[in-house]
CSV table of C-alpha atoms and ligand atoms in Angstrom, one decimal:
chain,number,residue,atom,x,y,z
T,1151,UNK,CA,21.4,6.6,2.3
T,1152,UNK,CA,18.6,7.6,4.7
T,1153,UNK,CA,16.6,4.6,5.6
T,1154,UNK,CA,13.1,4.0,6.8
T,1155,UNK,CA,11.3,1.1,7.6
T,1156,UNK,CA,7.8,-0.7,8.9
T,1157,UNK,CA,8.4,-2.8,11.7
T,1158,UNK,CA,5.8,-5.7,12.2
T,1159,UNK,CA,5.6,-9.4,12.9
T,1160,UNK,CA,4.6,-10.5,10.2
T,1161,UNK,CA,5.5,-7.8,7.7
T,1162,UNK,CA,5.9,-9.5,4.6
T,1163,UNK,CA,2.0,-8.6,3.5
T,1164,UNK,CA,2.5,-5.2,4.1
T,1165,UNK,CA,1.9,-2.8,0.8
T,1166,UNK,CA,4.4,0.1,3.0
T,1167,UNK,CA,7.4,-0.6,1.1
T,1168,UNK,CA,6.1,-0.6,-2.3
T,1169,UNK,CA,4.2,2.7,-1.2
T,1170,UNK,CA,6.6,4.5,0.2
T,1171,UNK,CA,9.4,3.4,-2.4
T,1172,UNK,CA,7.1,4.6,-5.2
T,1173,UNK,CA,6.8,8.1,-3.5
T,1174,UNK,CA,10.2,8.5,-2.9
T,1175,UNK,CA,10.6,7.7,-6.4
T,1176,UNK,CA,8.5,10.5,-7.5
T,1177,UNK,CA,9.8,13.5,-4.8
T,1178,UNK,CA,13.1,12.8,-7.0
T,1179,UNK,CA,14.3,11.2,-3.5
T,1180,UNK,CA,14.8,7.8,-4.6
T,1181,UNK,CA,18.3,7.5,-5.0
T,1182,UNK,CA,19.0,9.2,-1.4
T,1183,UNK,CA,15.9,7.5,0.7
T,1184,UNK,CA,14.9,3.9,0.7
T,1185,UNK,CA,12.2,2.2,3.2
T,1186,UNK,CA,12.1,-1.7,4.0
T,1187,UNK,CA,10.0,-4.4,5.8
T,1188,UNK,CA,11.8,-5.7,8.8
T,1189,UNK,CA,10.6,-8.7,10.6
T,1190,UNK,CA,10.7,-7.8,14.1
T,1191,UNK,CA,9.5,-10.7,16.8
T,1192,UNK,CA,8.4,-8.9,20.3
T,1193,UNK,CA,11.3,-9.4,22.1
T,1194,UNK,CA,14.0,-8.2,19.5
T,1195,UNK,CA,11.8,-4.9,19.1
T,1196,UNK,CA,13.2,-2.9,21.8
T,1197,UNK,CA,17.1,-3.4,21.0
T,1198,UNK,CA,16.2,-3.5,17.1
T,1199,UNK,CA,14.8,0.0,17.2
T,1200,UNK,CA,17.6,1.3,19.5
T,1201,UNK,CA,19.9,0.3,16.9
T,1202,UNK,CA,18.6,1.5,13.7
T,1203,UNK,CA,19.4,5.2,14.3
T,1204,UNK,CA,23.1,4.1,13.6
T,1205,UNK,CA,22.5,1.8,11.2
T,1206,UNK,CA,21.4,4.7,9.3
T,1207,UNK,CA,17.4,5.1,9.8
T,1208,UNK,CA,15.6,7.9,9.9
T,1209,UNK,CA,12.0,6.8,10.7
T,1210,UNK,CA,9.9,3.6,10.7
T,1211,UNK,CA,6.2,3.2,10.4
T,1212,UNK,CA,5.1,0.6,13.7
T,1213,UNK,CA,2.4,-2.2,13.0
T,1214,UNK,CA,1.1,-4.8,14.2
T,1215,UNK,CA,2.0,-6.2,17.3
T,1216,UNK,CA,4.6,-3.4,18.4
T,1217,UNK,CA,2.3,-0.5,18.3
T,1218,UNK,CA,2.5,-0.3,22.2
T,1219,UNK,CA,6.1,-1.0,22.7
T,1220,UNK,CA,6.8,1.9,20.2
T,1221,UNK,CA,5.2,4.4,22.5
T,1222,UNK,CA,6.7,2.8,25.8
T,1223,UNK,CA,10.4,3.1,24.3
T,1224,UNK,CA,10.2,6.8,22.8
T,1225,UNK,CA,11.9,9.3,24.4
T,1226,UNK,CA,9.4,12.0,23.5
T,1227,UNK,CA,5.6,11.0,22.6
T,1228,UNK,CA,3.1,13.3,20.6
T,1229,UNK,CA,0.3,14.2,22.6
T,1230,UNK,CA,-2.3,12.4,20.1
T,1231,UNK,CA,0.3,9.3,20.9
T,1232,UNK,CA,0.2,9.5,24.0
T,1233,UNK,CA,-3.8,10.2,24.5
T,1234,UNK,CA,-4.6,7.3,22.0
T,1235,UNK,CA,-1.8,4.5,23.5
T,1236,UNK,CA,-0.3,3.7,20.6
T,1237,UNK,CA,2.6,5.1,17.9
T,1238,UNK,CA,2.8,3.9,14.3
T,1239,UNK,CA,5.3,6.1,13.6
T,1240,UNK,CA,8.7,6.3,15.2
T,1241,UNK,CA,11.5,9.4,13.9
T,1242,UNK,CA,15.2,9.0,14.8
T,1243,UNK,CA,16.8,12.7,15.1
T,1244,UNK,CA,19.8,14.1,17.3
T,1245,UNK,CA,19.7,11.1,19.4
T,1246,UNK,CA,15.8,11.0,20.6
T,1247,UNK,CA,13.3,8.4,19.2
T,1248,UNK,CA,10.0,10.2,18.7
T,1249,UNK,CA,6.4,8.7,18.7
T,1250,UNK,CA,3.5,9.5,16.8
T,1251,UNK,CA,0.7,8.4,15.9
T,1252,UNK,CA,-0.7,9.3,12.4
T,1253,UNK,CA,-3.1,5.9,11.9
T,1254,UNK,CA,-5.7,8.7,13.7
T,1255,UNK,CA,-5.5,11.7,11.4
T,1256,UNK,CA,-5.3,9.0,8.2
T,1257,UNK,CA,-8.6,7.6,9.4
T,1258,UNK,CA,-10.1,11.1,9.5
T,1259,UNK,CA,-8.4,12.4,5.9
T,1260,UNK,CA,-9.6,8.9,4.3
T,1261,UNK,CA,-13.0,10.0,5.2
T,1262,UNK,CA,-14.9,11.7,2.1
T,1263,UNK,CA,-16.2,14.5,4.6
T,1264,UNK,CA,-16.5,15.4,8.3
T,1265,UNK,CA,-17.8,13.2,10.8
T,1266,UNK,CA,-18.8,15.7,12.9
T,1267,UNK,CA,-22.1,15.4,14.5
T,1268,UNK,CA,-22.3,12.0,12.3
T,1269,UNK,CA,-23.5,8.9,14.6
T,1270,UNK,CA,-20.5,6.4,14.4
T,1271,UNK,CA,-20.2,2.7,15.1
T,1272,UNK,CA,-16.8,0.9,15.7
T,1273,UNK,CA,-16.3,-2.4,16.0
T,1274,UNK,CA,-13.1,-3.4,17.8
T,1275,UNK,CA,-11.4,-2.7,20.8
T,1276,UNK,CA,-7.9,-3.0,20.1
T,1277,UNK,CA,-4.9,-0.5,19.1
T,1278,UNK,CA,-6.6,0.7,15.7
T,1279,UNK,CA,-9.9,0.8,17.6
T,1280,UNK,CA,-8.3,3.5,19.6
T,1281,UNK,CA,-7.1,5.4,17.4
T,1282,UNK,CA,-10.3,5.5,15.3
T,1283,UNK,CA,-12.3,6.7,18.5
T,1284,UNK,CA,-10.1,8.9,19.4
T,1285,UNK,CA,-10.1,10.6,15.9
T,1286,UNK,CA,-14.1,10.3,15.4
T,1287,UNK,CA,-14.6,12.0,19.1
T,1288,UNK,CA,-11.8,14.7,18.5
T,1289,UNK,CA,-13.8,15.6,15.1
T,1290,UNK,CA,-17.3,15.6,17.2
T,1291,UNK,CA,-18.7,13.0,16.6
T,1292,UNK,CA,-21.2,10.4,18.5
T,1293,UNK,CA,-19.4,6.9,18.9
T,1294,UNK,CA,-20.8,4.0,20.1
T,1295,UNK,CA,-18.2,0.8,20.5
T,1296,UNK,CA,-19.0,-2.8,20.4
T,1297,UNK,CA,-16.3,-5.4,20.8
T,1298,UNK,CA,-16.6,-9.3,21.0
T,1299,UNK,CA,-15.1,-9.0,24.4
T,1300,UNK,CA,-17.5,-6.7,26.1
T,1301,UNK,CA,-15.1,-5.9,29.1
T,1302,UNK,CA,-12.3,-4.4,26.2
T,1303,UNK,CA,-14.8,-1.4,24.5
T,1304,UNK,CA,-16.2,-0.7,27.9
T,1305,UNK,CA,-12.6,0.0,29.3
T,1306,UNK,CA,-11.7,2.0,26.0
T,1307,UNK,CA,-15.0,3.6,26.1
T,1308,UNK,CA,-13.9,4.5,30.2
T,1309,UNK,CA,-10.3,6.2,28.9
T,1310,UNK,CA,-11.2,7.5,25.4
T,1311,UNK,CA,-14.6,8.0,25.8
T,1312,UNK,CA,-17.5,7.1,24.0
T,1313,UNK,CA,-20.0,4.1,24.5
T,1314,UNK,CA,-20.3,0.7,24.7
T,1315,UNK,CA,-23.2,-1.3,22.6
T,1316,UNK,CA,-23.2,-5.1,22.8
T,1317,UNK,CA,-26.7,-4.9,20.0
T,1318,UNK,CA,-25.7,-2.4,18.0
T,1319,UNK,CA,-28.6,-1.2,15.3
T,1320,UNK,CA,-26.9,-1.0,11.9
T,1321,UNK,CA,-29.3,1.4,10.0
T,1322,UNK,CA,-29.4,4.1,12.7
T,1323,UNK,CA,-25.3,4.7,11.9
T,1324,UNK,CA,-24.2,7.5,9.2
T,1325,UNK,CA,-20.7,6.1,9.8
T,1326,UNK,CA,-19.3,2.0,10.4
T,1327,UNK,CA,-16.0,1.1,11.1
T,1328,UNK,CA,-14.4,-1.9,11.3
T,1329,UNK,CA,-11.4,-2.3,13.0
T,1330,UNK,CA,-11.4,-6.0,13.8
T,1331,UNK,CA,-9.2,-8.3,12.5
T,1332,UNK,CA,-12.7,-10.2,11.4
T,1333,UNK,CA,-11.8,-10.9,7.2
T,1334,UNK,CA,-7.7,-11.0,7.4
T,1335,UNK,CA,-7.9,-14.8,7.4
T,1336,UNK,CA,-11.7,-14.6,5.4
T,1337,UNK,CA,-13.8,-14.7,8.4
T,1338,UNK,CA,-17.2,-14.3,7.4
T,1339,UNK,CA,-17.9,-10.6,8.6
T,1340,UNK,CA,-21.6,-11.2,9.3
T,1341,UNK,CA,-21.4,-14.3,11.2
T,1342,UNK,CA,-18.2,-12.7,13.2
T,1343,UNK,CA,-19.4,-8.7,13.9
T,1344,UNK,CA,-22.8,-7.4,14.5
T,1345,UNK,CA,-23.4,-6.8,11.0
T,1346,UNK,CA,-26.2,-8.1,8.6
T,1347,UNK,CA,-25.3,-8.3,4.8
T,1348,UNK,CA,-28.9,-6.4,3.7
T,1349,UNK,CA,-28.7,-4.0,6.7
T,1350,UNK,CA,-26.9,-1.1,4.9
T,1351,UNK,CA,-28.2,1.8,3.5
T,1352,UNK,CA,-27.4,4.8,1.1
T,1353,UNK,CA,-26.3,7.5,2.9
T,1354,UNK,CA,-24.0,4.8,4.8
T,1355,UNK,CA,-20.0,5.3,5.1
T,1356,UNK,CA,-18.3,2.0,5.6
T,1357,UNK,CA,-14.6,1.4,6.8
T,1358,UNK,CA,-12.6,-2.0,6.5
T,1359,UNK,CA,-9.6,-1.1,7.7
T,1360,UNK,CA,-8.5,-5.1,6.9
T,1361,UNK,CA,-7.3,-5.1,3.4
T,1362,UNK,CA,-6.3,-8.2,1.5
T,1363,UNK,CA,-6.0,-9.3,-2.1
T,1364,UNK,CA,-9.7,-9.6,-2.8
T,1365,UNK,CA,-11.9,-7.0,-1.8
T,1366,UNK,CA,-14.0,-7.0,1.5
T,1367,UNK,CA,-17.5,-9.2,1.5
T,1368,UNK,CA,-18.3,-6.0,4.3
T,1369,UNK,CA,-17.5,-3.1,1.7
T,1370,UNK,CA,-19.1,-5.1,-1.1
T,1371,UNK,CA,-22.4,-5.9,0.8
T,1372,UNK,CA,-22.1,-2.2,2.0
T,1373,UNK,CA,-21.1,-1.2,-2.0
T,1374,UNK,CA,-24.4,-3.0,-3.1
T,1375,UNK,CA,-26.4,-1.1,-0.8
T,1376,UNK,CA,-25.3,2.2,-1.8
T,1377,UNK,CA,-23.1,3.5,1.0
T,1378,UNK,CA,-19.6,4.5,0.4
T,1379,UNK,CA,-17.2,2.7,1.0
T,1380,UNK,CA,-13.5,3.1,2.5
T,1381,UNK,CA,-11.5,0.5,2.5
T,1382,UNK,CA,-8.0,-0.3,4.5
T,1383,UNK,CA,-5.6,0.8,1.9
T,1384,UNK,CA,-6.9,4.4,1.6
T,1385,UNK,CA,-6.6,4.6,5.1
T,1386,UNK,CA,-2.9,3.1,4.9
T,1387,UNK,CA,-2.1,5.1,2.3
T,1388,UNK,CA,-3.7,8.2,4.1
T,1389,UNK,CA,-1.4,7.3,7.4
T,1390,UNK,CA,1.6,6.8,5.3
T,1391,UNK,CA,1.1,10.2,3.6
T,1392,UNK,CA,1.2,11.8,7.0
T,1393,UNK,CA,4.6,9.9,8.4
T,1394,UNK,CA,6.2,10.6,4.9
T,1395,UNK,CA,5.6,14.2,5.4
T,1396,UNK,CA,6.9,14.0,9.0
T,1397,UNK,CA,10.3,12.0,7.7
T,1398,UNK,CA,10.4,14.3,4.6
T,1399,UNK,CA,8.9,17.2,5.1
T,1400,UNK,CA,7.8,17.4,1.8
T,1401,UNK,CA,4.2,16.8,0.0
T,1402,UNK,CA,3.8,13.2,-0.3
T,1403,UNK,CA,2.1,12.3,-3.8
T,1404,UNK,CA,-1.2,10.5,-2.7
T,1405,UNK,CA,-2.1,8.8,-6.0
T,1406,UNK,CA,1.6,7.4,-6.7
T,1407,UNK,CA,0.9,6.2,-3.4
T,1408,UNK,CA,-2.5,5.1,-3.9
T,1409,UNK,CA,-1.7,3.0,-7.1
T,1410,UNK,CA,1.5,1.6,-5.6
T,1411,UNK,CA,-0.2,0.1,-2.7
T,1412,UNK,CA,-3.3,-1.3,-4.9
T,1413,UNK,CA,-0.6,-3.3,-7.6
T,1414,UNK,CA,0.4,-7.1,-6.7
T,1415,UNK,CA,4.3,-6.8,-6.6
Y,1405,LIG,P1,-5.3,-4.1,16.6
Y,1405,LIG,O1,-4.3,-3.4,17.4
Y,1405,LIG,O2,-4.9,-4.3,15.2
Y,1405,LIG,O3,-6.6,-3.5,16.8
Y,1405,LIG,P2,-5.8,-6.3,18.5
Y,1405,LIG,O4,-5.5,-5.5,19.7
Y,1405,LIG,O5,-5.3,-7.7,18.4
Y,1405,LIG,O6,-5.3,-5.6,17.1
Y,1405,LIG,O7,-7.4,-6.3,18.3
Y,1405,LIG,C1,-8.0,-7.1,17.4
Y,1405,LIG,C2,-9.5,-6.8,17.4
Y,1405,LIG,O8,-10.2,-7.7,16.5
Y,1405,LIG,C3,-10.1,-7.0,18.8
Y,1405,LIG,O9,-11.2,-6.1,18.9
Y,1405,LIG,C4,-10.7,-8.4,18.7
Y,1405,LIG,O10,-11.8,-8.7,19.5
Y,1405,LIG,P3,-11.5,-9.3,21.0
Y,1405,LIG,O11,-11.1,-8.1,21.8
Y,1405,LIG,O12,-12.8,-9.9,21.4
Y,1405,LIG,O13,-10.4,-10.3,20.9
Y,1405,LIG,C5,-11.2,-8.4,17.2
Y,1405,LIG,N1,-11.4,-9.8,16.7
Y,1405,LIG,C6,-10.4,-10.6,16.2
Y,1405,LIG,N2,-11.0,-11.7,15.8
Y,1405,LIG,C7,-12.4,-11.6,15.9
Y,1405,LIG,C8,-13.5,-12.4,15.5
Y,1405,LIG,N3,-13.4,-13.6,15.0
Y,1405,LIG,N4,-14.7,-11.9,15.8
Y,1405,LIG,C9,-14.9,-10.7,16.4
Y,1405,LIG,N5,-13.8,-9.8,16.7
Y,1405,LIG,C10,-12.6,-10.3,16.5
């Protein structure tokens, strides 16, 4: 059996397993791969992960809070990685752990077209802030960065690059993502983030990368108004797609995956 996992704390809510099971399924690799949630609390990460290569595991997807602590225990890092600060996806082979980080690319293969040029807003400083800036600037184009603590986007904005807004103007952006954790525990987006319910505008693409069981008051206001809308399980499923093809290396089947991740188990 080769085994693959997501590590987070808490796991339980995450839609990877039934995901990557139903894609594994279809790639006729069922019966010889299987992928599991594991609980992992921060001080049981390190020695967890050291373990699982003889336990069998060939990969694990990193969430949630052990994104760091992946990177810092790899013995070889991808260069996006290493430049963003943050794995979410961690391969076992001859002996090495390697980090990668694939919640970038996903971001940008979730989008309907090319951000390039495009003036984008992202709210959040935190690990899948990061990533998200790093991916919009690599793909050209203008970010701007607000975060309810200022001090955090103006010290990504000083590594990463990009810049920091504390009154950010909601019409003037072709592209909106939200990274905060602001709906997970159905905060009100527009009393929380800079955001006002009527402000969107056709012509608009809005990302939630929080996904829950009911759908996002920020993509629905953003829905009503015309924009497109993204929300987090595309980009899940797009970041999934690229770790299965790493583990794999085979084409992972995006709509098994898509309609996996979108059923209540
Ligand atoms: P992740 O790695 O998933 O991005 P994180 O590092 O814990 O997680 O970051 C969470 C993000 O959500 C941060 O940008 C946080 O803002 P602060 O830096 O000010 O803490 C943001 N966040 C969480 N709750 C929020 C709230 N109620 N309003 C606005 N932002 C919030």
């Amino acid at each position: 059996m080769k085994r693959l996992a997501v590590l987070g704390h808490p796991v339980a809510h995450s839609r990877s397993p039934a995901m990557h099971n139903a894609a594994l399924a279809e790639l006729g690799l069922g019966e010889e791969w299987r992928y599991e949630a594991i609980d992992l609390a921060p001080d049981e990460f390190e020695r967890r992960v050291r373990a699982m290569p003889g336990e069998g595991f060939v990969g694990a997807n990193v969430t949630v809070p052990h994104k760091g602590a992946a990177l810092a225990l790899a013995d070889t890092l991808s260069e996006t990685a290493r430049e963003i600060g943050a794995a979410n996806t961690l391969s076992f082979e001859a002996g090495e752990i390697r980090a990668e980080n694939t919640d970038a690319q996903g971001l940008l293969d979730a989008l309907s077209s090319s951000p390039a040029g495009v003036r984008a807003l992202v709210l959040g400083a935190g690990g899948a802030a990061r990533a998200a800036v790093w991916a919009l600037l690599r793909d050209s184009a203008r970010v701007d960065v607000w975060n309810r603590t200022a001090l955090r986007a103006e010290h990504l904005c000083e590594e990463l690059g990009g810049t920091p807004v504390s009154d950010p103007e909601q019409p003037a952006y072709g592209l909106i993502v939200n990274t905060t954790a602001v709906g997970l525990r159905g905060e009100d987006p527009f009393a929380e983030l800079p955001l006002n319910e009527a402000g969107f505008a056709a012509g608009q693409t809005v990302v939630d990368l929080v996904y829950g069981e009911r759908s996002s008051p920020l993509l629905s206001a953003a829905g009503s108004a015309g924009a497109t809308t993204i929300d987090g399980i595309e980009v899940l499923v797009r970041q999934g797609a690229l770790s299965l093809r790493m583990w794999t290396e085979q084409d992972p089947p995006l709509d098994t995956m898509r309609t996996a991740a979108r059923l209540p188990d």
